[in-house]
Amino acid sequence: MLQVNNLNVKFKTQNGLFEAVKGISFTLNKGETIGIVGESGSGKSVTSLALMRLLNEEQAVLGGQVLLNGTSLCKLPEEEMRKIRGYRMAMIFQEPMTSLNPVLTCGFQITEAIQLHLGTSKTQAKEKTIALFKEVQLPRPEAIFDSYPHQISGGQKQRVMIAMALSCNPEILIADEPTTALDVTVQKTIIELLQKLKAERNMSLIFISHDLGVISEIADRVLVMYKGEVVEEAAVKTLFSNPGHPYTKGLLACRPSPALRLKKLPVVSDFLDSDTQKGESIERIRERYAYTPKEIKERKDKLYSQQPLLKIIGLNTWFPVRSGFFNTSKEVIKAVNSVSFDVHPGETLGLVGESGCGKTTLGRSILRLIEPTSGSINFQNTDLRRLKKNDLREIRKDIQIIFQDPYSALNPRLTVGDSLMEPLQVHQFYSNNTKRKKKVMELLERVNLLPEHFNRYPHEFSGGQRQRIVIARALALQPKFIICDESVSALDVSVQAQVLNLIRELQQEFNLTYIFISHDLAVIKHISDRMMVMNKGEIVETGDPDEIYYHPKEEYTKKLIASIPGQ
């Protein structure tokens, strides 16, 4: 159906042409699913946009050949290409919030495409759209038809995007990272939905992801991209059982291992730079990094022989739902409901659950960024709920948070250096700005950034670098306790491995205590000494990560484990 010959994409820059895709070739057969995998910047999304001719032709230079059933797409006039785009080839974009128009209802955005390509009436287009919403298993399809994108959840927005892509019965569907940053349970339903729709409609699918676990669930054949080139192509079973290229091995190895507790995760650079690891199997390398049962026992004995650093007793955070003529409160949403637990010095307590279960609200309630309704938060024998604002500000030096989205957590108008110096100035650390700047330079170096990054702005960094900056800021005041709120959820598996290794190194170096919040049970199992599972505002299960992973008691925990891709 689709034949790509020697496709290359060059972008015009101030320093000349930058080659983002370097002469890649592949074919796609009817009813087949090809997975394209690689890190951010490897050229995956640029390839998909080039196939759809969605790149700005004033900035991008396309070369090579793209044939759709013998028709050369590269040479088609834009007017003809517009008839193919959305009709014969459709695309699910990576970020549904920025791909959907915020000022138009979800229903209008799909009916518009149906009317344009299929020439149906407005009534017929609406009926087809509601039928599509039912097909992609959206709840309350009639209500979502009239909803704006900001009024529905991330998983629902992704389903709206899928419905839009399917609205004109395309022959080829390109799905660009359609499950990144979604809960594992929502991710699993999206993958199953795409497989079901593909089979029913006999479509071909190009599925792009940085996560080989997800690719293993959906693809027939896999292309591995690295720095704009395809470095390996193989059937999915062959690739996973016998990866040939060191880069592919690195991608497979840096995902947390369900079988072993690792001191550190292997990273891609280990495989590309090291001759010793190129010939070794992934299992052998992981065994070298693994904790022995004796080391695990010694660590636990040491941790739990100490008095708790933090004690949460009966914590509630309830939000009133106001409605009616007088805006009165008729009911409450129990975001955090009767939660009690301890955290010991030097421990990493993992908190896992789906979006909306109350994880982030719990983390912010502990810091009193959201005021709890009742209960006690006892930190070093001080009840934080009884403290006045000035006393609370003083104790916040010891309790820090790494927010979920580093881009929105950093002020875009401040340089990185100013963002890191600000807490030192507020809390009057060091006697002058020269000493503070020296401390910031040390912090940047400690999180593997460079001194020249001091004068750059947040938008000049990659997602992984921004996450390191936020970690450096959390460390600036030498805290004892840090809450990591989904701090690796939107990162590539390779960058995620680097950040998880950094978090663990910093814990050993500074004797830090963590509450690590994530929806990814594989990550929580890797990083945690103890794990809590949260559902609908309540802690439903607590215990050793291995015990919960292999012998879960609650149905909800079993569902989370079953949803981990590549199991």
Coordinates of C-alpha atoms in Angstrom, one line a residue:
M1 CA 0.0 0.0 0.0
L2 CA 2.7 2.5 1.0
Q3 CA 6.2 2.5 -0.3
V4 CA 8.8 4.9 1.0
N5 CA 12.1 5.2 -0.9
N6 CA 15.1 7.1 0.3
L7 CA 13.0 9.7 2.3
N8 CA 15.1 12.5 3.6
V9 CA 14.0 15.7 5.4
K10 CA 16.3 18.8 5.9
F11 CA 15.3 21.8 7.9
K12 CA 16.6 25.3 7.1
T13 CA 18.5 26.8 10.0
Q14 CA 20.8 29.8 10.6
N15 CA 23.7 27.5 10.2
G16 CA 22.5 25.9 7.0
L17 CA 20.5 22.7 6.4
F18 CA 20.0 20.2 9.3
E19 CA 19.2 16.7 8.2
A20 CA 16.5 15.3 10.5
V21 CA 15.7 12.2 8.4
K22 CA 18.5 10.5 6.4
G23 CA 17.3 8.5 3.5
I24 CA 15.0 5.9 5.1
S25 CA 13.1 3.3 3.1
F26 CA 10.3 0.9 4.1
T27 CA 7.0 -0.6 2.8
L28 CA 3.6 -1.0 4.5
N29 CA 1.3 -3.8 3.4
K30 CA -2.5 -3.9 3.7
G31 CA -3.7 -4.8 7.2
E32 CA -0.1 -4.6 8.6
T33 CA 1.1 -2.7 11.6
I34 CA 4.6 -1.2 11.5
G35 CA 6.1 0.1 14.7
I36 CA 8.6 3.0 14.5
V37 CA 10.6 3.3 17.7
G38 CA 13.3 5.5 19.0
E39 CA 14.1 8.4 21.4
S40 CA 12.9 11.9 21.1
G41 CA 14.9 13.6 18.3
S42 CA 15.4 10.3 16.4
G43 CA 13.2 11.5 13.5
K44 CA 10.0 9.4 14.1
S45 CA 7.5 12.3 14.2
V46 CA 9.2 14.2 11.4
T47 CA 8.9 11.0 9.2
S48 CA 5.2 10.8 9.9
L49 CA 4.6 14.5 9.2
A50 CA 6.6 14.1 5.9
L51 CA 4.4 11.2 4.8
M52 CA 1.3 13.4 5.4
R53 CA 3.1 16.4 3.8
L54 CA 2.3 18.4 7.0
L55 CA 5.8 20.0 7.3
N56 CA 6.1 23.7 6.4
E57 CA 7.6 23.7 3.0
E58 CA 9.3 27.0 3.5
Q59 CA 11.3 25.6 6.4
A60 CA 11.6 21.9 5.4
V61 CA 13.2 20.4 2.2
L62 CA 11.8 16.9 1.3
G63 CA 13.6 14.4 -0.8
G64 CA 12.9 10.8 -1.9
Q65 CA 9.7 9.2 -2.8
V66 CA 6.4 8.3 -1.0
L67 CA 4.0 6.1 -3.1
L68 CA 0.4 5.4 -1.9
N69 CA -0.9 2.6 -4.1
G70 CA 1.4 3.9 -6.9
T71 CA 0.5 7.6 -6.5
S72 CA 3.5 9.8 -5.7
L73 CA 2.5 12.0 -2.8
C74 CA 5.6 14.2 -2.9
K75 CA 4.7 15.5 -6.4
L76 CA 1.0 16.1 -5.8
P77 CA -0.3 19.7 -5.7
E78 CA -1.5 20.8 -2.2
E79 CA -5.1 20.8 -3.3
E80 CA -4.9 17.1 -4.4
M81 CA -3.0 16.2 -1.3
R82 CA -5.7 17.8 0.9
K83 CA -8.2 15.3 -0.6
I84 CA -5.9 12.4 0.4
R85 CA -5.0 13.8 3.9
G86 CA -7.7 12.7 6.4
Y87 CA -9.6 10.7 3.7
R88 CA -7.1 8.0 2.6
M89 CA -4.4 8.6 5.1
A90 CA -5.2 9.9 8.6
M91 CA -3.1 10.8 11.7
I92 CA -3.6 10.7 15.5
F93 CA -1.3 13.4 16.8
Q94 CA 0.9 13.1 19.9
E95 CA -0.6 15.8 22.1
P96 CA -4.5 15.8 21.8
M97 CA -4.9 19.0 23.8
T98 CA -2.8 21.1 21.3
S99 CA -4.2 19.2 18.3
L100 CA -7.8 19.9 19.1
N101 CA -9.1 23.5 18.6
P102 CA -9.9 24.8 22.1
V103 CA -12.6 27.2 20.9
L104 CA -14.6 24.6 18.9
T105 CA -16.7 21.7 20.4
C106 CA -15.4 18.1 19.9
G107 CA -18.4 17.3 17.8
F108 CA -18.0 20.2 15.4
Q109 CA -14.3 19.4 14.7
I110 CA -15.3 15.9 13.5
T111 CA -18.4 16.8 11.6
E112 CA -16.4 19.4 9.7
A113 CA -14.0 16.7 8.4
I114 CA -16.9 14.4 7.5
Q115 CA -18.8 17.1 5.6
L116 CA -15.6 18.2 3.8
H117 CA -14.5 14.8 2.6
L118 CA -17.7 12.8 2.3
G119 CA -20.1 15.6 1.3
T120 CA -22.8 14.5 3.8
S121 CA -25.4 16.8 5.4
K122 CA -24.9 18.3 8.8
T123 CA -27.4 15.9 10.4
Q124 CA -25.8 12.8 8.8
A125 CA -22.4 14.0 9.9
K126 CA -23.6 14.4 13.5
E127 CA -25.1 10.9 13.5
K128 CA -21.9 9.5 12.1
T129 CA -19.8 11.4 14.8
I130 CA -21.9 10.1 17.7
A131 CA -21.7 6.6 16.2
L132 CA -17.9 7.0 16.1
F133 CA -17.8 8.2 19.7
K134 CA -19.7 5.0 20.6
E135 CA -17.2 2.9 18.6
V136 CA -14.2 4.4 20.4
Q137 CA -16.0 3.7 23.7
L138 CA -16.5 7.3 24.8
P139 CA -18.9 7.6 27.8
R140 CA -21.9 10.0 27.2
P141 CA -21.2 10.5 23.5
E142 CA -24.0 13.0 23.1
A143 CA -22.7 15.1 25.9
I144 CA -19.1 14.9 24.6
F145 CA -20.3 16.0 21.2
D146 CA -21.2 19.4 22.7
S147 CA -18.1 19.5 25.1
Y148 CA -15.0 21.6 24.6
P149 CA -11.6 19.8 24.8
H150 CA -10.7 21.3 28.2
Q151 CA -13.9 19.7 29.7
I152 CA -12.9 16.1 29.1
S153 CA -10.0 14.0 30.4
G154 CA -6.7 13.2 28.6
G155 CA -7.8 9.6 27.8
Q156 CA -11.2 11.0 26.4
K157 CA -9.4 13.6 24.3
Q158 CA -7.2 10.9 22.8
R159 CA -10.4 8.9 21.9
V160 CA -11.8 12.0 20.2
M161 CA -8.6 12.3 18.2
I162 CA -9.0 8.6 17.2
A163 CA -12.6 9.2 16.2
M164 CA -11.6 12.2 14.1
A165 CA -8.8 10.1 12.4
L166 CA -11.3 7.3 11.6
S167 CA -14.1 9.6 10.5
C168 CA -13.5 9.2 6.8
N169 CA -12.5 5.5 6.8
P170 CA -8.8 5.9 5.9
E171 CA -6.8 3.1 4.4
I172 CA -3.7 4.0 6.5
L173 CA -3.7 5.4 10.0
I174 CA -0.6 7.0 11.5
A175 CA -0.6 7.0 15.3
D176 CA 2.1 9.3 16.7
E177 CA 2.8 8.5 20.4
P178 CA -1.0 8.1 21.1
T179 CA -0.4 6.6 24.6
T180 CA 2.5 8.7 26.0
A181 CA 1.8 10.0 29.5
L182 CA -1.5 8.1 29.8
D183 CA -2.2 5.8 32.7
V184 CA -1.2 2.2 32.0
T185 CA -4.9 1.1 32.2
V186 CA -6.0 3.9 29.7
Q187 CA -3.0 3.0 27.5
K188 CA -4.0 -0.6 27.4
T189 CA -7.6 0.2 26.4
I190 CA -6.4 2.6 23.6
I191 CA -4.0 -0.1 22.2
E192 CA -6.8 -2.7 22.3
L193 CA -9.2 -0.2 20.7
L194 CA -6.8 0.5 17.8
Q195 CA -6.2 -3.2 17.3
K196 CA -10.0 -3.9 17.2
L197 CA -10.7 -1.0 14.8
K198 CA -7.8 -1.9 12.5
A199 CA -9.1 -5.5 12.3
E200 CA -12.7 -4.4 11.7
R201 CA -11.8 -1.9 9.0
N202 CA -8.8 -3.8 7.5
M203 CA -6.6 -0.7 7.9
S204 CA -2.9 -0.5 7.8
L205 CA -1.3 1.2 10.9
I206 CA 2.0 3.0 11.5
F207 CA 2.4 3.2 15.3
I208 CA 5.1 5.5 16.6
S209 CA 6.4 5.2 20.1
H210 CA 9.6 5.5 22.3
D211 CA 8.3 2.6 24.4
L212 CA 9.3 -0.9 23.1
G213 CA 6.8 -2.4 25.6
V214 CA 3.9 -0.8 23.8
I215 CA 5.4 -1.6 20.4
S216 CA 5.6 -5.3 21.4
E217 CA 1.8 -5.3 22.0
I218 CA 0.7 -3.9 18.7
A219 CA 3.2 -4.1 15.9
D220 CA 3.9 -6.9 13.3
R221 CA 7.2 -5.4 12.2
V222 CA 9.5 -2.8 13.9
L223 CA 11.8 0.0 12.5
V224 CA 14.3 1.3 15.1
M225 CA 15.3 4.9 14.4
Y226 CA 18.4 6.6 15.7
K227 CA 19.6 10.1 14.7
G228 CA 17.4 10.2 11.6
E229 CA 18.4 6.7 10.3
V230 CA 16.8 3.2 10.5
V231 CA 19.4 1.2 12.3
E232 CA 17.4 -2.0 12.6
E233 CA 14.3 -3.5 11.0
A234 CA 12.8 -6.9 12.1
A235 CA 9.7 -8.8 12.9
V236 CA 8.5 -7.9 16.4
K237 CA 9.3 -11.4 17.9
T238 CA 12.8 -11.4 16.3
L239 CA 13.6 -7.9 17.6
F240 CA 12.7 -8.7 21.2
S241 CA 14.3 -12.2 21.3
N242 CA 17.5 -11.3 19.4
P243 CA 18.1 -7.5 19.0
G244 CA 21.0 -6.9 16.6
H245 CA 22.0 -3.2 17.0
P246 CA 23.5 -1.9 20.3
Y247 CA 21.0 1.0 20.3
T248 CA 18.1 -1.5 20.2
K249 CA 19.6 -3.4 23.1
G250 CA 20.0 -0.1 25.0
L251 CA 16.3 0.8 24.5
L252 CA 15.2 -2.7 25.6
A253 CA 17.5 -2.7 28.7
C254 CA 16.7 0.7 30.1
R255 CA 13.1 -0.2 30.9
P256 CA 12.7 -1.3 34.6
S257 CA 13.0 -5.1 34.9
P258 CA 9.9 -6.8 36.5
A259 CA 12.1 -9.8 37.5
L260 CA 15.0 -8.1 39.3
R261 CA 15.6 -5.2 41.7
L262 CA 18.3 -3.1 40.1
K263 CA 20.7 -0.7 41.8
K264 CA 20.7 1.3 38.6
L265 CA 19.1 1.0 35.2
P266 CA 21.3 0.4 32.1
V267 CA 21.2 3.4 29.7
V268 CA 21.5 3.6 26.0
S269 CA 25.0 5.2 26.2
D270 CA 26.3 2.1 28.0
F271 CA 25.6 0.0 24.9
L272 CA 26.8 2.5 22.3
D273 CA 30.0 3.6 24.1
S274 CA 31.1 0.3 25.7
D275 CA 32.6 -2.6 23.7
T276 CA 32.1 -5.0 26.7
Q277 CA 28.4 -4.6 26.8
K278 CA 27.8 -4.8 23.0
G279 CA 28.2 -8.6 23.0
E280 CA 26.4 -9.3 26.3
S281 CA 22.8 -10.2 26.7
I282 CA 20.4 -7.8 28.4
E283 CA 19.7 -10.4 31.1
R284 CA 23.4 -10.7 31.9
I285 CA 23.8 -6.9 32.1
R286 CA 20.8 -6.6 34.4
E287 CA 22.1 -9.4 36.6
R288 CA 25.3 -7.4 37.1
Y289 CA 23.3 -4.3 38.3
A290 CA 20.9 -6.3 40.5
Y291 CA 20.6 -6.2 44.3
T292 CA 21.3 -9.5 46.1
P293 CA 18.5 -10.7 48.5
K294 CA 21.0 -10.1 51.4
E295 CA 21.5 -6.4 50.3
I296 CA 17.8 -5.9 50.1
K297 CA 17.3 -7.3 53.6
E298 CA 20.1 -5.2 55.1
R299 CA 18.7 -2.0 53.6
K300 CA 15.2 -2.8 54.9
D301 CA 16.5 -3.6 58.4
K302 CA 18.4 -0.3 58.5
L303 CA 15.5 1.8 57.2
Y304 CA 12.7 0.4 59.4
S305 CA 14.8 0.3 62.6
Q306 CA 14.5 4.2 62.6
Q307 CA 11.7 6.4 63.9
P308 CA 9.5 7.7 61.0
L309 CA 10.4 11.1 59.6
L310 CA 6.8 11.7 58.5
K311 CA 3.6 10.4 60.0
I312 CA 0.2 11.0 58.2
I313 CA -2.8 10.2 60.4
G314 CA -6.4 10.2 59.1
L315 CA -5.7 12.8 56.4
N316 CA -8.8 14.1 54.4
T317 CA -8.9 16.5 51.6
W318 CA -12.5 17.1 50.4
F319 CA -13.7 19.5 47.7
P320 CA -17.3 20.8 47.9
V321 CA -19.3 20.6 44.7
R322 CA -21.3 23.8 44.5
S323 CA -24.5 24.1 42.5
G324 CA -27.9 25.7 42.5
F325 CA -29.2 29.2 42.6
F326 CA -27.4 30.1 45.8
N327 CA -24.2 28.2 44.9
T328 CA -24.6 26.0 47.9
S329 CA -22.6 22.8 48.5
K330 CA -24.7 19.7 48.1
E331 CA -22.0 17.1 48.1
V332 CA -18.2 16.7 48.4
I333 CA -15.5 15.0 46.3
K334 CA -13.3 13.0 48.7
A335 CA -10.0 13.4 46.8
V336 CA -8.1 12.1 49.8
N337 CA -10.1 10.0 52.3
S338 CA -8.8 8.8 55.7
V339 CA -5.3 8.2 54.6
S340 CA -2.6 7.2 57.1
F341 CA 1.0 6.1 56.6
D342 CA 4.6 6.6 57.8
V343 CA 7.7 7.4 55.9
H344 CA 11.1 6.5 57.4
P345 CA 14.4 8.5 56.9
G346 CA 16.2 7.5 53.7
E347 CA 13.2 5.5 52.4
T348 CA 11.5 5.8 49.0
L349 CA 7.8 5.2 49.4
G350 CA 6.1 4.6 46.0
L351 CA 2.6 5.8 45.5
V352 CA 0.8 4.4 42.4
G353 CA -2.7 4.7 41.0
E354 CA -4.6 5.9 37.9
S355 CA -5.2 9.6 37.1
G356 CA -7.9 11.0 39.4
C357 CA -7.2 8.6 42.3
G358 CA -5.9 11.4 44.5
K359 CA -2.1 10.9 44.3
T360 CA -1.2 14.5 43.4
T361 CA -3.7 15.9 45.8
L362 CA -2.2 13.8 48.6
G363 CA 1.3 15.0 47.8
R364 CA 0.2 18.7 47.7
S365 CA -1.9 18.3 50.9
I366 CA 1.2 17.0 52.8
L367 CA 3.0 20.3 51.8
R368 CA -0.1 22.3 52.4
L369 CA -0.1 23.6 48.9
I370 CA -3.7 22.4 49.1
E371 CA -5.2 22.8 52.6
P372 CA -6.4 19.4 54.0
T373 CA -9.9 19.2 55.5
S374 CA -8.8 17.2 58.5
G375 CA -6.2 14.9 59.9
S376 CA -2.6 15.4 61.0
I377 CA 0.7 15.7 59.1
N378 CA 3.5 15.1 61.6
F379 CA 7.0 16.0 60.2
Q380 CA 9.9 15.5 62.6
N381 CA 7.4 15.7 65.5
T382 CA 5.9 18.9 64.3
D383 CA 2.2 19.0 63.1
L384 CA 2.4 21.0 59.9
R385 CA -1.4 21.6 60.0
R386 CA -1.0 23.7 63.1
L387 CA 1.8 25.9 61.8
K388 CA 1.2 29.5 60.8
K389 CA 2.4 30.7 57.4
N390 CA 5.8 32.1 58.5
D391 CA 6.6 28.9 60.4
L392 CA 5.5 26.8 57.5
R393 CA 7.7 28.7 55.1
E394 CA 10.6 28.1 57.3
I395 CA 10.0 24.3 57.5
R396 CA 9.5 24.2 53.7
K397 CA 13.3 24.3 53.3
D398 CA 13.2 20.7 54.5
I399 CA 10.3 19.5 52.4
Q400 CA 10.4 20.1 48.6
I401 CA 8.4 18.9 45.6
I402 CA 9.4 18.0 42.0
F403 CA 6.3 18.9 39.9
Q404 CA 4.9 16.7 37.2
D405 CA 5.4 19.2 34.3
P406 CA 8.9 20.8 34.5
Y407 CA 8.0 23.3 31.8
S408 CA 5.1 24.8 33.7
A409 CA 7.0 24.6 37.0
L410 CA 9.7 26.9 35.7
N411 CA 9.2 30.7 35.1
P412 CA 9.7 31.1 31.3
R413 CA 10.9 34.7 31.9
L414 CA 13.7 33.7 34.3
T415 CA 17.0 32.1 33.2
V416 CA 17.8 28.8 34.8
G417 CA 20.4 30.4 37.0
D418 CA 17.9 32.9 38.4
S419 CA 15.3 30.2 39.0
L420 CA 17.8 28.2 41.0
M421 CA 19.2 31.3 42.9
E422 CA 15.7 32.5 43.9
P423 CA 15.0 29.9 46.7
L424 CA 18.5 30.6 48.1
Q425 CA 17.8 34.4 48.2
V426 CA 14.3 33.9 49.7
H427 CA 15.6 31.7 52.5
Q428 CA 18.8 33.8 52.9
F429 CA 21.2 30.9 52.2
Y430 CA 24.8 32.2 51.9
S431 CA 25.9 35.8 52.5
N432 CA 25.9 37.1 48.9
N433 CA 24.9 36.3 45.3
T434 CA 28.5 35.4 44.3
K435 CA 28.4 32.5 46.8
R436 CA 24.9 31.6 45.7
K437 CA 25.9 31.5 42.1
K438 CA 28.8 29.2 43.0
K439 CA 26.3 26.9 44.7
V440 CA 24.0 26.9 41.7
M441 CA 26.9 26.0 39.4
E442 CA 27.7 23.0 41.7
L443 CA 24.0 21.9 41.5
L444 CA 23.9 22.1 37.7
E445 CA 27.1 20.0 37.5
R446 CA 25.6 17.5 40.0
V447 CA 22.5 16.9 37.8
N448 CA 24.8 16.5 34.7
L449 CA 24.2 20.0 33.2
L450 CA 26.8 22.5 32.1
P451 CA 27.9 25.8 33.5
E452 CA 26.8 27.6 30.3
H453 CA 23.2 26.5 31.0
F454 CA 23.1 29.1 33.8
N455 CA 22.1 31.9 31.4
R456 CA 19.7 29.9 29.3
Y457 CA 15.9 30.0 29.5
P458 CA 13.6 26.9 30.0
H459 CA 12.4 26.8 26.4
E460 CA 16.0 26.2 25.3
F461 CA 16.2 22.7 26.9
S462 CA 14.8 19.3 26.2
G463 CA 12.2 17.7 28.5
G464 CA 14.8 15.5 30.2
Q465 CA 17.1 18.6 30.8
R466 CA 14.2 20.6 32.3
Q467 CA 13.4 17.7 34.6
R468 CA 17.1 17.9 35.8
I469 CA 16.8 21.6 36.4
V470 CA 13.6 21.1 38.6
I471 CA 15.5 18.4 40.5
A472 CA 18.4 20.8 41.0
R473 CA 16.0 23.5 42.3
A474 CA 14.5 21.0 44.8
L475 CA 18.0 20.2 46.1
A476 CA 19.1 23.9 46.4
L477 CA 17.8 24.3 50.0
Q478 CA 19.3 20.9 51.1
P479 CA 16.0 19.3 52.0
K480 CA 15.5 16.1 54.0
F481 CA 12.3 15.1 52.2
I482 CA 11.2 15.4 48.5
I483 CA 7.8 14.5 46.9
C484 CA 8.4 13.4 43.3
D485 CA 5.1 13.9 41.5
E486 CA 5.0 12.0 38.2
S487 CA 8.6 13.3 37.6
V488 CA 9.4 10.8 34.8
S489 CA 5.9 10.1 33.3
A490 CA 6.4 12.0 30.0
L491 CA 10.0 11.2 29.4
D492 CA 11.5 8.7 26.9
V493 CA 12.4 5.4 28.4
S494 CA 16.1 6.2 27.9
V495 CA 15.9 9.6 29.5
Q496 CA 13.6 8.2 32.2
A497 CA 16.3 5.7 33.1
Q498 CA 18.9 8.5 33.4
V499 CA 16.6 10.5 35.7
L500 CA 15.7 7.5 37.9
N501 CA 19.4 6.7 38.3
L502 CA 20.1 10.4 39.2
I503 CA 17.2 10.4 41.8
R504 CA 18.7 7.3 43.4
E505 CA 22.3 8.6 43.4
L506 CA 21.1 11.9 45.0
Q507 CA 19.3 9.9 47.7
Q508 CA 22.5 8.0 48.7
E509 CA 24.6 11.2 48.5
F510 CA 22.4 13.5 50.5
N511 CA 20.4 10.9 52.6
L512 CA 17.1 12.0 51.0
T513 CA 13.7 10.6 51.8
Y514 CA 11.2 10.4 48.9
I515 CA 7.5 9.9 48.2
F516 CA 7.6 8.9 44.6
I517 CA 4.3 9.3 42.8
S518 CA 3.6 7.6 39.5
H519 CA 0.9 5.9 37.5
D520 CA 3.5 3.4 36.1
L521 CA 3.7 0.4 38.3
A522 CA 7.0 -0.9 36.7
V523 CA 8.7 2.4 37.6
I524 CA 7.4 2.3 41.2
K525 CA 8.5 -1.3 41.6
H526 CA 12.0 -0.4 40.5
I527 CA 12.5 2.8 42.6
S528 CA 10.6 2.0 45.8
D529 CA 11.4 0.3 49.1
R530 CA 7.7 0.2 49.9
M531 CA 4.7 0.7 47.7
M532 CA 1.2 2.1 48.3
V533 CA -1.7 1.6 45.8
M534 CA -4.3 4.4 45.8
N535 CA -7.8 4.2 44.3
K536 CA -10.6 6.8 44.7
G537 CA -8.9 8.7 47.4
E538 CA -8.0 5.7 49.6
I539 CA -4.9 3.6 50.1
V540 CA -6.1 0.1 49.1
E541 CA -2.9 -1.9 49.5
T542 CA 0.6 -1.3 51.1
G543 CA 3.6 -3.5 51.2
D544 CA 6.9 -4.7 49.7
P545 CA 7.0 -3.9 45.9
D546 CA 7.8 -7.5 44.9
E547 CA 5.1 -8.9 47.2
I548 CA 2.5 -6.6 45.7
Y549 CA 3.7 -7.2 42.1
Y550 CA 3.7 -11.0 42.3
H551 CA 0.9 -11.5 44.9
P552 CA -1.5 -8.6 44.7
K553 CA -4.5 -8.9 47.0
E554 CA -6.8 -6.2 45.5
E555 CA -8.6 -6.5 42.1
Y556 CA -7.6 -2.9 41.4
T557 CA -3.9 -3.7 41.8
K558 CA -4.3 -6.8 39.6
K559 CA -5.8 -4.6 36.9
L560 CA -2.8 -2.2 37.1
I561 CA -0.3 -5.0 36.9
A562 CA -2.1 -6.6 33.9
S563 CA -2.0 -3.3 32.1
I564 CA 1.8 -3.0 32.1
P565 CA 2.8 -3.2 28.4
G566 CA 5.2 -6.0 27.3
Q567 CA 4.2 -8.3 30.2

